[in-house]
PDB file of C-alpha atoms in Angstrom:
ATOM      1  CA  MET A   1      20.338  -6.519 -31.213  1.00  0.00           C
ATOM      2  CA  ALA A   2      20.098 -10.105 -32.437  1.00  0.00           C
ATOM      3  CA  GLU A   3      18.252 -11.124 -35.557  1.00  0.00           C
ATOM      4  CA  ARG A   4      14.679 -10.065 -34.751  1.00  0.00           C
ATOM      5  CA  HIS A   5      13.058 -13.457 -35.385  1.00  0.00           C
ATOM      6  CA  ASP A   6      15.679 -15.907 -34.151  1.00  0.00           C
ATOM      7  CA  PRO A   7      13.931 -17.595 -31.193  1.00  0.00           C
ATOM      8  CA  LEU A   8      17.098 -19.530 -30.344  1.00  0.00           C
ATOM      9  CA  ARG A   9      19.030 -16.381 -29.396  1.00  0.00           C
ATOM     10  CA  MET A  10      18.673 -14.620 -26.081  1.00  0.00           C
ATOM     11  CA  GLU A  11      19.813 -11.138 -25.145  1.00  0.00           C
ATOM     12  CA  TYR A  12      20.295  -9.370 -21.839  1.00  0.00           C
ATOM     13  CA  GLY A  13      19.569  -5.709 -21.310  1.00  0.00           C
ATOM     14  CA  THR A  14      18.221  -3.134 -18.885  1.00  0.00           C
ATOM     15  CA  HIS A  15      14.973  -1.217 -19.327  1.00  0.00           C
ATOM     16  CA  ASP A  16      14.819   2.516 -18.551  1.00  0.00           C
ATOM     17  CA  ALA A  17      12.638   1.694 -15.532  1.00  0.00           C
ATOM     18  CA  GLY A  18      15.467  -0.350 -14.026  1.00  0.00           C
ATOM     19  CA  LEU A  19      14.411  -3.910 -14.828  1.00  0.00           C
ATOM     20  CA  ARG A  20      17.129  -6.281 -16.020  1.00  0.00           C
ATOM     21  CA  LEU A  21      15.838  -8.145 -19.047  1.00  0.00           C
ATOM     22  CA  LEU A  22      16.418 -11.419 -20.799  1.00  0.00           C
ATOM     23  CA  ARG A  23      14.836 -11.243 -24.241  1.00  0.00           C
ATOM     24  CA  GLN A  24      13.969 -14.163 -26.465  1.00  0.00           C
ATOM     25  CA  SER A  25      12.702 -13.188 -29.907  1.00  0.00           C
ATOM     26  CA  PRO A  26       9.227 -14.392 -30.838  1.00  0.00           C
ATOM     27  CA  PRO A  27       8.719 -16.574 -33.879  1.00  0.00           C
ATOM     28  CA  ALA A  28       8.292 -14.654 -37.140  1.00  0.00           C
ATOM     29  CA  GLY A  29       4.782 -13.276 -37.447  1.00  0.00           C
ATOM     30  CA  ALA A  30       3.839 -13.743 -33.779  1.00  0.00           C
ATOM     31  CA  ALA A  31       0.806 -11.637 -32.960  1.00  0.00           C
ATOM     32  CA  SER A  32       1.254 -11.615 -29.193  1.00  0.00           C
ATOM     33  CA  ALA A  33       4.019 -11.000 -26.694  1.00  0.00           C
ATOM     34  CA  SER A  34       4.564 -12.307 -23.190  1.00  0.00           C
ATOM     35  CA  ILE A  35       6.914 -10.589 -20.755  1.00  0.00           C
ATOM     36  CA  THR A  36       7.640 -12.111 -17.341  1.00  0.00           C
ATOM     37  CA  TYR A  37       9.423 -10.773 -14.278  1.00  0.00           C
ATOM     38  CA  VAL A  38      10.908 -13.483 -12.045  1.00  0.00           C
ATOM     39  CA  GLY A  39      12.225 -12.367  -8.665  1.00  0.00           C
ATOM     40  CA  PRO A  40      13.400 -13.863  -5.362  1.00  0.00           C
ATOM     41  CA  ALA A  41      10.184 -13.277  -3.456  1.00  0.00           C
ATOM     42  CA  GLY A  42       8.446 -16.609  -2.940  1.00  0.00           C
ATOM     43  CA  TYR A  43       6.508 -17.861   0.042  1.00  0.00           C
ATOM     44  CA  GLY A  44       9.624 -19.548   1.387  1.00  0.00           C
ATOM     45  CA  PHE A  45      10.618 -16.013   2.433  1.00  0.00           C
ATOM     46  CA  ASP A  46       7.403 -15.388   4.412  1.00  0.00           C
ATOM     47  CA  PRO A  47       8.282 -14.480   8.008  1.00  0.00           C
ATOM     48  CA  ALA A  48       6.998 -16.643  10.861  1.00  0.00           C
ATOM     49  CA  GLY A  49       3.479 -15.463  11.662  1.00  0.00           C
ATOM     50  CA  GLY A  50       3.242 -13.715   8.274  1.00  0.00           C
ATOM     51  CA  GLU A  51       2.586 -16.782   6.148  1.00  0.00           C
ATOM     52  CA  GLY A  52       0.719 -15.792   2.992  1.00  0.00           C
ATOM     53  CA  ILE A  53       2.321 -12.364   2.579  1.00  0.00           C
ATOM     54  CA  ALA A  54       4.181 -13.347  -0.620  1.00  0.00           C
ATOM     55  CA  ARG A  55       0.938 -14.474  -2.270  1.00  0.00           C
ATOM     56  CA  MET A  56      -0.788 -11.317  -1.094  1.00  0.00           C
ATOM     57  CA  VAL A  57       1.920  -8.994  -2.413  1.00  0.00           C
ATOM     58  CA  ALA A  58       2.026 -10.812  -5.765  1.00  0.00           C
ATOM     59  CA  ARG A  59      -1.737 -10.401  -6.155  1.00  0.00           C
ATOM     60  CA  LEU A  60      -1.660  -6.772  -5.063  1.00  0.00           C
ATOM     61  CA  ALA A  61       1.105  -5.975  -7.560  1.00  0.00           C
ATOM     62  CA  THR A  62      -1.161  -6.992 -10.429  1.00  0.00           C
ATOM     63  CA  CYS A  63      -4.235  -5.056  -9.350  1.00  0.00           C
ATOM     64  CA  ALA A  64      -2.915  -1.502  -8.842  1.00  0.00           C
ATOM     65  CA  ALA A  65       0.490  -0.067  -9.666  1.00  0.00           C
ATOM     66  CA  GLY A  66       2.304   3.151 -10.465  1.00  0.00           C
ATOM     67  CA  PRO A  67      -0.122   5.882 -11.516  1.00  0.00           C
ATOM     68  CA  PHE A  68      -2.968   3.364 -11.896  1.00  0.00           C
ATOM     69  CA  GLY A  69      -5.442   2.437  -9.205  1.00  0.00           C
ATOM     70  CA  ARG A  70      -7.318  -0.854  -9.458  1.00  0.00           C
ATOM     71  CA  VAL A  71     -10.001   0.342 -11.893  1.00  0.00           C
ATOM     72  CA  ALA A  72      -7.608   2.516 -13.914  1.00  0.00           C
ATOM     73  CA  LEU A  73      -5.129  -0.353 -14.338  1.00  0.00           C
ATOM     74  CA  ALA A  74      -7.908  -2.713 -15.447  1.00  0.00           C
ATOM     75  CA  ARG A  75      -9.032  -0.142 -18.028  1.00  0.00           C
ATOM     76  CA  GLU A  76      -5.465   0.438 -19.207  1.00  0.00           C
ATOM     77  CA  LEU A  77      -4.894  -3.286 -19.649  1.00  0.00           C
ATOM     78  CA  ASP A  78      -8.190  -3.563 -21.512  1.00  0.00           C
ATOM     79  CA  ARG A  79      -7.232  -0.678 -23.836  1.00  0.00           C
ATOM     80  CA  ALA A  80      -3.888  -2.352 -24.513  1.00  0.00           C
ATOM     81  CA  GLY A  81      -5.542  -5.749 -25.085  1.00  0.00           C
ATOM     82  CA  ALA A  82      -3.374  -7.159 -22.312  1.00  0.00           C
ATOM     83  CA  THR A  83      -3.593  -9.276 -19.180  1.00  0.00           C
ATOM     84  CA  LEU A  84      -1.423  -9.079 -16.073  1.00  0.00           C
ATOM     85  CA  THR A  85      -1.043 -12.114 -13.800  1.00  0.00           C
ATOM     86  CA  SER A  86       1.138 -13.385 -10.979  1.00  0.00           C
ATOM     87  CA  GLN A  87       2.412 -16.789  -9.888  1.00  0.00           C
ATOM     88  CA  ILE A  88       4.159 -17.587  -6.651  1.00  0.00           C
ATOM     89  CA  ALA A  89       6.490 -20.463  -5.760  1.00  0.00           C
ATOM     90  CA  PRO A  90       8.607 -21.206  -2.684  1.00  0.00           C
ATOM     91  CA  GLU A  91      11.641 -19.269  -3.931  1.00  0.00           C
ATOM     92  CA  SER A  92      10.299 -16.922  -6.599  1.00  0.00           C
ATOM     93  CA  ALA A  93       7.490 -14.683  -7.705  1.00  0.00           C
ATOM     94  CA  GLU A  94       6.505 -14.182 -11.332  1.00  0.00           C
ATOM     95  CA  ILE A  95       4.521 -11.340 -12.792  1.00  0.00           C
ATOM     96  CA  THR A  96       3.567 -11.778 -16.443  1.00  0.00           C
ATOM     97  CA  ILE A  97       1.921  -9.490 -18.947  1.00  0.00           C
ATOM     98  CA  TRP A  98       0.502 -10.756 -22.247  1.00  0.00           C
ATOM     99  CA  GLY A  99      -0.701  -8.628 -25.117  1.00  0.00           C
ATOM    100  CA  PRO A 100      -0.249  -7.615 -28.744  1.00  0.00           C
ATOM    101  CA  ALA A 101       3.346  -7.944 -29.969  1.00  0.00           C
ATOM    102  CA  ALA A 102       3.107  -4.560 -31.678  1.00  0.00           C
ATOM    103  CA  GLY A 103       2.651  -2.902 -28.271  1.00  0.00           C
ATOM    104  CA  TRP A 104       5.412  -4.746 -26.402  1.00  0.00           C
ATOM    105  CA  GLU A 105       7.144  -1.536 -25.274  1.00  0.00           C
ATOM    106  CA  TYR A 106       3.991  -0.291 -23.554  1.00  0.00           C
ATOM    107  CA  LEU A 107       3.429  -3.756 -22.078  1.00  0.00           C
ATOM    108  CA  LEU A 108       6.934  -3.578 -20.627  1.00  0.00           C
ATOM    109  CA  GLU A 109       6.143  -0.170 -19.122  1.00  0.00           C
ATOM    110  CA  LEU A 110       2.997  -1.540 -17.453  1.00  0.00           C
ATOM    111  CA  LEU A 111       4.941  -4.539 -16.158  1.00  0.00           C
ATOM    112  CA  ALA A 112       7.604  -2.212 -14.731  1.00  0.00           C
ATOM    113  CA  HIS A 113       4.885  -0.341 -12.793  1.00  0.00           C
ATOM    114  CA  ALA A 114       3.603  -3.618 -11.318  1.00  0.00           C
ATOM    115  CA  VAL A 115       7.079  -4.816 -10.337  1.00  0.00           C
ATOM    116  CA  LEU A 116       8.644  -1.564  -9.161  1.00  0.00           C
ATOM    117  CA  ARG A 117       5.673   0.498  -7.960  1.00  0.00           C
ATOM    118  CA  PRO A 118       2.852  -1.725  -6.684  1.00  0.00           C
ATOM    119  CA  ARG A 119       0.160  -0.011  -4.642  1.00  0.00           C
ATOM    120  CA  PHE A 120      -1.067  -1.352  -1.342  1.00  0.00           C
ATOM    121  CA  ALA A 121      -4.413   0.404  -0.901  1.00  0.00           C
ATOM    122  CA  PRO A 122      -6.256  -0.725   2.262  1.00  0.00           C
ATOM    123  CA  GLU A 123      -9.388  -1.647   0.264  1.00  0.00           C
ATOM    124  CA  ASP A 124      -7.298  -3.808  -2.093  1.00  0.00           C
ATOM    125  CA  ILE A 125      -5.613  -5.496   0.874  1.00  0.00           C
ATOM    126  CA  GLU A 126      -9.026  -6.329   2.357  1.00  0.00           C
ATOM    127  CA  ARG A 127     -10.253  -7.727  -0.982  1.00  0.00           C
ATOM    128  CA  VAL A 128      -7.132  -9.867  -1.464  1.00  0.00           C
ATOM    129  CA  GLN A 129      -7.364 -11.095   2.146  1.00  0.00           C
ATOM    130  CA  ARG A 130     -10.891 -12.347   1.370  1.00  0.00           C
ATOM    131  CA  GLN A 131      -9.635 -14.055  -1.802  1.00  0.00           C
ATOM    132  CA  LEU A 132      -6.792 -15.721   0.089  1.00  0.00           C
ATOM    133  CA  ARG A 133      -9.169 -16.943   2.811  1.00  0.00           C
ATOM    134  CA  GLU A 134     -11.298 -18.552   0.085  1.00  0.00           C
ATOM    135  CA  SER A 135      -8.167 -20.220  -1.299  1.00  0.00           C
ATOM    136  CA  GLN A 136      -7.274 -21.442   2.194  1.00  0.00           C
ATOM    137  CA  LEU A 137     -10.713 -23.030   2.512  1.00  0.00           C
ATOM    138  CA  ARG A 138     -10.217 -24.782  -0.834  1.00  0.00           C
ATOM    139  CA  GLU A 139      -6.844 -26.039   0.354  1.00  0.00           C
ATOM    140  CA  LEU A 140      -8.487 -27.539   3.429  1.00  0.00           C
ATOM    141  CA  THR A 141     -11.558 -29.017   1.714  1.00  0.00           C
ATOM    142  CA  GLN A 142     -10.740 -29.944  -1.892  1.00  0.00           C
ATOM    143  CA  PRO A 143      -9.088 -33.357  -2.330  1.00  0.00           C
ATOM    144  CA  ALA A 144      -6.386 -32.224  -4.785  1.00  0.00           C
ATOM    145  CA  HIS A 145      -5.328 -29.319  -2.566  1.00  0.00           C
ATOM    146  CA  ARG A 146      -5.358 -31.485   0.559  1.00  0.00           C
ATOM    147  CA  ALA A 147      -3.305 -34.155  -1.190  1.00  0.00           C
ATOM    148  CA  GLU A 148      -0.724 -31.596  -2.318  1.00  0.00           C
ATOM    149  CA  ARG A 149      -0.435 -30.181   1.191  1.00  0.00           C
ATOM    150  CA  GLU A 150      -0.005 -33.629   2.714  1.00  0.00           C
ATOM    151  CA  LEU A 151       2.533 -34.627   0.056  1.00  0.00           C
ATOM    152  CA  PHE A 152       4.658 -31.563   0.838  1.00  0.00           C
ATOM    153  CA  ARG A 153       4.476 -32.277   4.567  1.00  0.00           C
ATOM    154  CA  THR A 154       5.535 -35.871   3.951  1.00  0.00           C
ATOM    155  CA  LEU A 155       8.435 -35.044   1.635  1.00  0.00           C
ATOM    156  CA  PHE A 156       9.940 -32.014   3.341  1.00  0.00           C
ATOM    157  CA  PRO A 157      11.028 -31.559   6.977  1.00  0.00           C
ATOM    158  CA  ALA A 158       9.606 -28.849   9.236  1.00  0.00           C
ATOM    159  CA  GLY A 159      11.092 -25.455   8.387  1.00  0.00           C
ATOM    160  CA  HIS A 160      11.813 -26.345   4.758  1.00  0.00           C
ATOM    161  CA  PRO A 161      10.424 -23.651   2.386  1.00  0.00           C
ATOM    162  CA  TYR A 162       8.800 -26.284   0.149  1.00  0.00           C
ATOM    163  CA  ARG A 163       6.878 -27.876   3.022  1.00  0.00           C
ATOM    164  CA  GLU A 164       4.139 -25.246   3.007  1.00  0.00           C
ATOM    165  CA  THR A 165       1.899 -24.195   0.132  1.00  0.00           C
ATOM    166  CA  GLY A 166       2.184 -20.482   0.840  1.00  0.00           C
ATOM    167  CA  TRP A 167      -1.492 -19.837   1.530  1.00  0.00           C
ATOM    168  CA  GLY A 168      -0.931 -19.105   5.215  1.00  0.00           C
ATOM    169  CA  SER A 169      -3.826 -19.213   7.655  1.00  0.00           C
ATOM    170  CA  ALA A 170      -6.811 -16.974   8.338  1.00  0.00           C
ATOM    171  CA  HIS A 171      -4.876 -15.658  11.341  1.00  0.00           C
ATOM    172  CA  SER A 172      -1.636 -14.905   9.461  1.00  0.00           C
ATOM    173  CA  ILE A 173      -3.482 -13.286   6.534  1.00  0.00           C
ATOM    174  CA  GLY A 174      -5.639 -11.239   8.911  1.00  0.00           C
ATOM    175  CA  ARG A 175      -2.519  -9.804  10.565  1.00  0.00           C
ATOM    176  CA  ILE A 176      -1.288  -8.213   7.324  1.00  0.00           C
ATOM    177  CA  VAL A 177      -2.230  -4.547   7.164  1.00  0.00           C
ATOM    178  CA  ALA A 178      -1.223  -1.707   4.852  1.00  0.00           C
ATOM    179  CA  THR A 179       1.395  -0.272   7.197  1.00  0.00           C
ATOM    180  CA  ARG A 180       3.113  -3.660   7.574  1.00  0.00           C
ATOM    181  CA  THR A 181       3.154  -4.771   3.931  1.00  0.00           C
ATOM    182  CA  PRO A 182       6.729  -4.400   2.682  1.00  0.00           C
ATOM    183  CA  PRO A 183       6.765  -2.410  -0.587  1.00  0.00           C
ATOM    184  CA  THR A 184       9.723  -4.433  -1.885  1.00  0.00           C
ATOM    185  CA  ALA A 185       8.294  -7.909  -1.287  1.00  0.00           C
ATOM    186  CA  VAL A 186       7.893  -8.578  -5.033  1.00  0.00           C
TER     187      VAL A 186
END
């Protein structure tokens, strides 16, 4: 192990749950920790007709995972003083957990559940579909979102993974059901 508080050093390792890790030490006295999974699962990988699935899977991974349903995971995160979020890009998905530095090992365990064992409960899929439809409406109606979409379509040719924003359409999101959601998409 490197000097505990040398933020310029990075170490690689593997967690018991199977995640490969890159660790950067926090500054001395840091009260919080942030752990991020980055994987090849962005919306550039969405299949034709399944646009939006990467965003959906990333959101589902942070709402119920491993032994924790949606409410149980929220309570567990609250008890740990932590938050769990996801970000999606054309070529990658990120799942990040933040919380007290003293509990980093438990934070890593919760992150491993989200990455390796996300749940895809039908009621969660329906809720996330509604959220994604709201985001699609914003993309169509809000000037900043419309400008971004048009910029991407101007810069990138048809078929390029960066051309789309990854939100999909009401039709493509509506087609995603529990039996078709790939458990390894994140």
